[in-house]
mmCIF file of C-alpha atoms and ligand atoms in Angstrom:
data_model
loop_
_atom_site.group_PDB
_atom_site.id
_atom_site.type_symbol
_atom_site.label_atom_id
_atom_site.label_comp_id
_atom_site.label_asym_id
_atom_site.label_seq_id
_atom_site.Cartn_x
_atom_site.Cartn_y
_atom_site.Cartn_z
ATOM 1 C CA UNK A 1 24.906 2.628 -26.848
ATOM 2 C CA UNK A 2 25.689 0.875 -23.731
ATOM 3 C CA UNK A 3 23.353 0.716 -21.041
ATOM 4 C CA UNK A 4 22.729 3.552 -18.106
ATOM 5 C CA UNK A 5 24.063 3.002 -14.980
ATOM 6 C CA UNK A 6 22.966 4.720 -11.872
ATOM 7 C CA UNK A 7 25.688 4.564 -9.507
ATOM 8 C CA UNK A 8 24.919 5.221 -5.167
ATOM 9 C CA UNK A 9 23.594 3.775 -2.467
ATOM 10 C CA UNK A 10 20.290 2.619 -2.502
ATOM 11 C CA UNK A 11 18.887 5.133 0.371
ATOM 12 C CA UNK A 12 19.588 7.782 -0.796
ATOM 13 C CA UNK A 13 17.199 10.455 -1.292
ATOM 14 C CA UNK A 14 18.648 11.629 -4.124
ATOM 15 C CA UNK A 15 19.491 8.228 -5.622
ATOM 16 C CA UNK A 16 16.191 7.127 -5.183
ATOM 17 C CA UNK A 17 14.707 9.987 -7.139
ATOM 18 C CA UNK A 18 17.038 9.186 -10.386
ATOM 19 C CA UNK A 19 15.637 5.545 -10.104
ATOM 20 C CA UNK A 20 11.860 6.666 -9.737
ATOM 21 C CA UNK A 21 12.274 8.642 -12.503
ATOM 22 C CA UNK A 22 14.155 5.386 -14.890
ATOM 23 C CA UNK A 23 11.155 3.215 -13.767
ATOM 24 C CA UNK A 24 8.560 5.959 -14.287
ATOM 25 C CA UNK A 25 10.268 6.168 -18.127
ATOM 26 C CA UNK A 26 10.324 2.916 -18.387
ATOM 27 C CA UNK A 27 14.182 2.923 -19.282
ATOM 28 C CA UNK A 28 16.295 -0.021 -18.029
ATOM 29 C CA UNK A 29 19.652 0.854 -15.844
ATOM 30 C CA UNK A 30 22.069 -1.060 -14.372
ATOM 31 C CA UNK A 31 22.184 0.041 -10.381
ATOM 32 C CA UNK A 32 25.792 0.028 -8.995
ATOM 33 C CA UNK A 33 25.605 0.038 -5.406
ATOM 34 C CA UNK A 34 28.311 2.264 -3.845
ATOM 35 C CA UNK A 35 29.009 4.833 -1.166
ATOM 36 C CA UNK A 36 30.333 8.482 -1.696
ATOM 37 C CA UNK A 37 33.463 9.272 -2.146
ATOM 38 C CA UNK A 38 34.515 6.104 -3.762
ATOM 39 C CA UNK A 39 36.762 6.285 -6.694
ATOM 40 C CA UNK A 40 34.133 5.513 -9.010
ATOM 41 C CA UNK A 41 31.802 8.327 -7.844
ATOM 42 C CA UNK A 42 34.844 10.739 -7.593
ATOM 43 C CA UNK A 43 35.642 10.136 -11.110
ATOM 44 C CA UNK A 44 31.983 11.939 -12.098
ATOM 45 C CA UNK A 45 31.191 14.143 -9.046
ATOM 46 C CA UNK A 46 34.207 16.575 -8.355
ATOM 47 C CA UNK A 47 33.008 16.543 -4.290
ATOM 48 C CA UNK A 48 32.210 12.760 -4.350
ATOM 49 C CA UNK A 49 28.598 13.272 -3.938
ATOM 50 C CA UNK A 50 25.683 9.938 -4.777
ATOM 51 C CA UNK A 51 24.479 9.742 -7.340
ATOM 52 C CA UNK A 52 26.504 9.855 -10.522
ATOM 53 C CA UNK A 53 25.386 8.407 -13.677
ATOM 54 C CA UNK A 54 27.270 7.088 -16.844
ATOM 55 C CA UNK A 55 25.992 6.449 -20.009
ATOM 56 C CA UNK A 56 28.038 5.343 -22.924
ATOM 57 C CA UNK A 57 30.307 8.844 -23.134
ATOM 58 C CA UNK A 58 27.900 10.434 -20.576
ATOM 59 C CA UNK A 59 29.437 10.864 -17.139
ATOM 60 C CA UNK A 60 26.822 13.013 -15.132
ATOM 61 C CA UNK A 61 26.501 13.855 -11.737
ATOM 62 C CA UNK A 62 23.672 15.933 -9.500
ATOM 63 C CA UNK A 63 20.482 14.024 -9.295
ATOM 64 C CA UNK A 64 18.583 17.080 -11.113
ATOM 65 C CA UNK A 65 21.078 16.731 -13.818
ATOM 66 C CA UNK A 66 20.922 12.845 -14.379
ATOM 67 C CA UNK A 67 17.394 12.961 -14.256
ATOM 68 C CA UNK A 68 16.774 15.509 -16.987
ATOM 69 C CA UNK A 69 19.074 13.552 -19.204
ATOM 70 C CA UNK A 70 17.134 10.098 -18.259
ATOM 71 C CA UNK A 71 13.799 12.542 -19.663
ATOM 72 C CA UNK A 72 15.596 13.244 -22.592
ATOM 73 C CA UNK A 73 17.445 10.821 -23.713
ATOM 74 C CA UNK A 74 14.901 8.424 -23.738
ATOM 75 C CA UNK A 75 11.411 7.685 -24.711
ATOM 76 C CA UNK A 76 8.805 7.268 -22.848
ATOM 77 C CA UNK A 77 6.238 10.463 -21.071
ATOM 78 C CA UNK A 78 7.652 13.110 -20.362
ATOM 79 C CA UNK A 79 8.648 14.201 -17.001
ATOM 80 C CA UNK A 80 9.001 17.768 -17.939
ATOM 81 C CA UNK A 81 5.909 19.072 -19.427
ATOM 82 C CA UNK A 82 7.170 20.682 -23.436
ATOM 83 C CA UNK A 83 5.410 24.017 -23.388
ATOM 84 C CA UNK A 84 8.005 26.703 -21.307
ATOM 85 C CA UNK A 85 6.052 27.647 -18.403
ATOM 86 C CA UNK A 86 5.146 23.970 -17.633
ATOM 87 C CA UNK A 87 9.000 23.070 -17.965
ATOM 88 C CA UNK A 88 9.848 26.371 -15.619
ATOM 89 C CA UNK A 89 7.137 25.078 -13.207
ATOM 90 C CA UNK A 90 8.520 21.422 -12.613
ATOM 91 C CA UNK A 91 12.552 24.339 -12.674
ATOM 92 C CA UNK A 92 10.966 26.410 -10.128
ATOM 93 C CA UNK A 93 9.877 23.580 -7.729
ATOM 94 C CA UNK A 94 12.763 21.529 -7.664
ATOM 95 C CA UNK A 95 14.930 24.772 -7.164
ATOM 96 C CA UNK A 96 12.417 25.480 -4.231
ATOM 97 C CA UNK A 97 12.797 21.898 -2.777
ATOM 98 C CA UNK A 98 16.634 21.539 -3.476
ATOM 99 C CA UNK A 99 17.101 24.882 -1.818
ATOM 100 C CA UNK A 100 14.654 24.669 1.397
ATOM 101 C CA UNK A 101 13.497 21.083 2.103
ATOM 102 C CA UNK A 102 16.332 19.136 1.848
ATOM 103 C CA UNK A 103 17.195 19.007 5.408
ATOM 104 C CA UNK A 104 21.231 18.360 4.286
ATOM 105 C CA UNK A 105 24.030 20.307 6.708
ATOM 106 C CA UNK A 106 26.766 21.093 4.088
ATOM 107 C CA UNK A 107 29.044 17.914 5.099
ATOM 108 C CA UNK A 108 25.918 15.494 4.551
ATOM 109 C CA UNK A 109 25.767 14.574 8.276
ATOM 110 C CA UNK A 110 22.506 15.403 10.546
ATOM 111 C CA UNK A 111 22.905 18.644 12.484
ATOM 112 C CA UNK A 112 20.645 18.661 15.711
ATOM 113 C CA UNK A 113 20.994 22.343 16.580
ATOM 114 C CA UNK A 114 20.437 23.404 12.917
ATOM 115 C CA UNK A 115 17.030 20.540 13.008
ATOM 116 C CA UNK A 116 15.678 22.252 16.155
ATOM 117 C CA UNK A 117 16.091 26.102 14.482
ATOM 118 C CA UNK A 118 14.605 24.889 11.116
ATOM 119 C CA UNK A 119 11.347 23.844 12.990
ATOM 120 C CA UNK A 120 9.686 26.973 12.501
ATOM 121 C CA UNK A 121 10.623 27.588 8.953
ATOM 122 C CA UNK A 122 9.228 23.819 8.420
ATOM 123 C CA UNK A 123 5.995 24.271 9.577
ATOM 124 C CA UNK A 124 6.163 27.174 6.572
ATOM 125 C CA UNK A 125 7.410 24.507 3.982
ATOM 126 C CA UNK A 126 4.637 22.293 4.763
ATOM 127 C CA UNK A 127 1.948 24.847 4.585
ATOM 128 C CA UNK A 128 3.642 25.822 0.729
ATOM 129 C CA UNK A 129 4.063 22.506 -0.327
ATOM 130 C CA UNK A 130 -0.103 21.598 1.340
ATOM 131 C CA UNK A 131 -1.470 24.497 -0.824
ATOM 132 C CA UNK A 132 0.707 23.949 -4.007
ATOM 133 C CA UNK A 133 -0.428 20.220 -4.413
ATOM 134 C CA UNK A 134 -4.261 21.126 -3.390
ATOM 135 C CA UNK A 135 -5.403 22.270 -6.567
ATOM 136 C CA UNK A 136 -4.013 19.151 -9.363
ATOM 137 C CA UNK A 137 -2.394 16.486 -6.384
ATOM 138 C CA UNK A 138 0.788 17.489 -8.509
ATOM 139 C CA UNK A 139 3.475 20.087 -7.173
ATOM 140 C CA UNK A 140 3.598 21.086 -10.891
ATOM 141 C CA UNK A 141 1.115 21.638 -13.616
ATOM 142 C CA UNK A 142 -1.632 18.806 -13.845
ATOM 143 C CA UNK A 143 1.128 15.658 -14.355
ATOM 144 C CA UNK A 144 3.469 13.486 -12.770
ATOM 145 C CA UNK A 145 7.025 15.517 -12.987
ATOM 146 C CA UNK A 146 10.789 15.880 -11.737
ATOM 147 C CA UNK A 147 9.483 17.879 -8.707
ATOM 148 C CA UNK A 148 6.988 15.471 -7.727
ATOM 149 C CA UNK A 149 9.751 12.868 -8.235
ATOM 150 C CA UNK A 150 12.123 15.124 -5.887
ATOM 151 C CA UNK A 151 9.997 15.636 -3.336
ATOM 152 C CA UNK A 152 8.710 11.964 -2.571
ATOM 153 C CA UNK A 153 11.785 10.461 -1.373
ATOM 154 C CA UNK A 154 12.421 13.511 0.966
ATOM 155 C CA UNK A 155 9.017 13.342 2.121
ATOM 156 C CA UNK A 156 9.149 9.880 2.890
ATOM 157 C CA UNK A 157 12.456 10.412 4.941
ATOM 158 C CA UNK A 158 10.497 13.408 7.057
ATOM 159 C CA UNK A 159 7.593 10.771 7.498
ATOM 160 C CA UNK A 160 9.991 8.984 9.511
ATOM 161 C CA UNK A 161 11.258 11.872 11.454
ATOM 162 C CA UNK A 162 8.602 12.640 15.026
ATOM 163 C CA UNK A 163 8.214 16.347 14.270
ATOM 164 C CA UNK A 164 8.282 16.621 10.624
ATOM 165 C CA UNK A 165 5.483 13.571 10.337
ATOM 166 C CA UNK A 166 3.679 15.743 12.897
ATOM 167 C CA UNK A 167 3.768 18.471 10.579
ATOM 168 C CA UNK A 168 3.102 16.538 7.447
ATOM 169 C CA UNK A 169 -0.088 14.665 9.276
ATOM 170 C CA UNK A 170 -1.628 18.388 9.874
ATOM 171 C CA UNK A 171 -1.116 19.125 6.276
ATOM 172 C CA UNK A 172 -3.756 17.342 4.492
ATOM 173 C CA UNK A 173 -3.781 17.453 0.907
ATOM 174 C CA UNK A 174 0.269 16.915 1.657
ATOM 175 C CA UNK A 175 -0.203 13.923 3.510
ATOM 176 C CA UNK A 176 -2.997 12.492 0.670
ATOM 177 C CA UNK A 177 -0.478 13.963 -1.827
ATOM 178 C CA UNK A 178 2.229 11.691 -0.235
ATOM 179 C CA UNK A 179 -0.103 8.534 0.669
ATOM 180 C CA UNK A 180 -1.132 8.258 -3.014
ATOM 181 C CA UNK A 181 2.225 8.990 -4.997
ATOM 182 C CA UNK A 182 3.615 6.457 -2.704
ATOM 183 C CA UNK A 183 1.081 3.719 -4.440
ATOM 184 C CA UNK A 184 2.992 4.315 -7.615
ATOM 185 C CA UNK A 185 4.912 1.360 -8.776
ATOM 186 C CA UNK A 186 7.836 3.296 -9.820
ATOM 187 C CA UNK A 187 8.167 4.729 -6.141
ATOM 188 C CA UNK A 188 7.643 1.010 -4.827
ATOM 189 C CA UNK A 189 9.609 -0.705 -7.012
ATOM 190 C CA UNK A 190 12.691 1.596 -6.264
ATOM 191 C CA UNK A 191 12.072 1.615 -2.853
ATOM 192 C CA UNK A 192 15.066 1.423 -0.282
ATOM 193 C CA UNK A 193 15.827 -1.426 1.850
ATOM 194 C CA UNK A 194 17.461 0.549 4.212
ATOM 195 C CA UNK A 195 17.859 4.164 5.793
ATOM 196 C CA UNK A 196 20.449 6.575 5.241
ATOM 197 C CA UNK A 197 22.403 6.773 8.125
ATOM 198 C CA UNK A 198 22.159 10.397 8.717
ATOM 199 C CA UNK A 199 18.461 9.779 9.563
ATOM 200 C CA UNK A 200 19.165 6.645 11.714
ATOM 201 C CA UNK A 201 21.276 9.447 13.647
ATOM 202 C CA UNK A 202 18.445 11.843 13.935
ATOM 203 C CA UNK A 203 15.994 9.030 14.738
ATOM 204 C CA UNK A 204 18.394 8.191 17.713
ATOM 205 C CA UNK A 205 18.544 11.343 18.931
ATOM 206 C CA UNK A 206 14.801 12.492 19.416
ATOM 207 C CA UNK A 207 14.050 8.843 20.391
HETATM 208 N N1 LIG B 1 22.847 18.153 -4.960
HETATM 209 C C1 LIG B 1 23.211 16.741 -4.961
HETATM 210 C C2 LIG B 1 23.178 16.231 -3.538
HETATM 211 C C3 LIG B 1 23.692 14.812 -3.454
HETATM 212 C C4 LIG B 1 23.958 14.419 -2.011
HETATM 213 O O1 LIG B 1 24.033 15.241 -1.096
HETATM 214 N N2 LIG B 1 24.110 13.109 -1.813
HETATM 215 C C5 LIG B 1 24.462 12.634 -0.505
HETATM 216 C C6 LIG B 1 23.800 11.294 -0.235
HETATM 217 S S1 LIG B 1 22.067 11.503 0.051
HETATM 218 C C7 LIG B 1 25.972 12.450 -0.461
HETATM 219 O O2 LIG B 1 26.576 12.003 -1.410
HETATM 220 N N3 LIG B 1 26.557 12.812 0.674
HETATM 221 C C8 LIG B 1 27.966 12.698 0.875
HETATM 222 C C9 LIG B 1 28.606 14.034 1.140
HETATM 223 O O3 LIG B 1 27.882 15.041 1.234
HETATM 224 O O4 LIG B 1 29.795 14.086 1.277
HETATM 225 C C10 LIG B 1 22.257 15.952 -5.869
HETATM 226 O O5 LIG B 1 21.122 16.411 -6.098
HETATM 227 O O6 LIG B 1 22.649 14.914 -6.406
#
């Protein structure tokens, strides 16, 4: 079979989780560089959205998606534990992270006035996500999994935003959480040269 290709742009958050989750597997891809809405991703995604995957006949798009196939489709340990509750654990929190983290407006672009009213529900989020990693220093079950890798990128992005890095300072097994996973070479090795512009936006506004 021909080899994977993860196709986006390098910042992405979502990007960046399908390629933490190749290099925690081990699996080699071929990265293809390449904004949304290009033909290329609008082939796969039907509303153009990074990243989309192929993989010989495969053509797969949502990160969640592509990186349950790169967990299954290849060897290497697992990333979603086999037994059913550990595998609806690692379901549960990405469903929780994809649904109220993700600080996305529905066009992709960085909404100020929607920022400023999710403050207080953030300060919520953090004090979930602080309590849920306390016990294991994993957001599911006692291993390294698809929600950890889902979270890490956005967490990183927050890091870089004033009040969210506020937050996730006061929330200490969070922020030890965050400092350590970051150490991992699959997080380091994928790492992006370069923001996504939405959060150059935000940075420029509360600057
Ligand atoms: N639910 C999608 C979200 C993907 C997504 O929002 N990607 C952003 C880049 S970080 C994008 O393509 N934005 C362009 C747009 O929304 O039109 C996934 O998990 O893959």
């Amino acid at each position: 079979m021909s080899d994977l290709q993860i196709i986006g742009a390098p910042a992405s958050n979502f990007v960046w989780a399908t390629r933490i989750a190749c290099a925690e597997k081990g699996v080699p891809y071929t990265f293809v560089p390449t904004l949304p809405h290009t033909p290329e991703v609008r082939a796969i995604h039907p509303f153009g959205k990074i990243p989309v995957a192929r993989h010989g006949a495969v053509a797969l798009c949502e990160s969640r998606a592509i990186c349950l196939y790169i967990d299954r489709a290849f060897p290497g340990p697992a990333l979603v534990p086999a037994d059913p509750a550990g595998a609806a654990l690692v379901e549960q929190w990405l469903s929780l992270i994809n649904t109220h983290i993700d600080p996305d407006t529905a066009d992709g672009s960085p909404d100020r006035k929607a920022i400023e009213a999710a403050l207080p529900d953030m300060r919520t989020q953090f004090a979930v996500l602080d309590a849920a990693v306390r016990a294991t220093g994993y957001l599911a079950g006692n291993s390294f999994t698809l929600a950890d890798i889902d979270l890490l990128p956005t967490l990183f992005y927050m890091n870089k935003m004033p009040e969210s890095r506020a937050m996730l300072a006061q929330a200490k097994h969070l922020q030890a959480y965050f400092e350590r996973h970051s150490e991992r070479p699959s997080v380091k090795q994928t790492f992006p040269e370069s923001m996504p512009e939405r959060f150059v936006h935000v940075l420029a506004q509360v600057a």
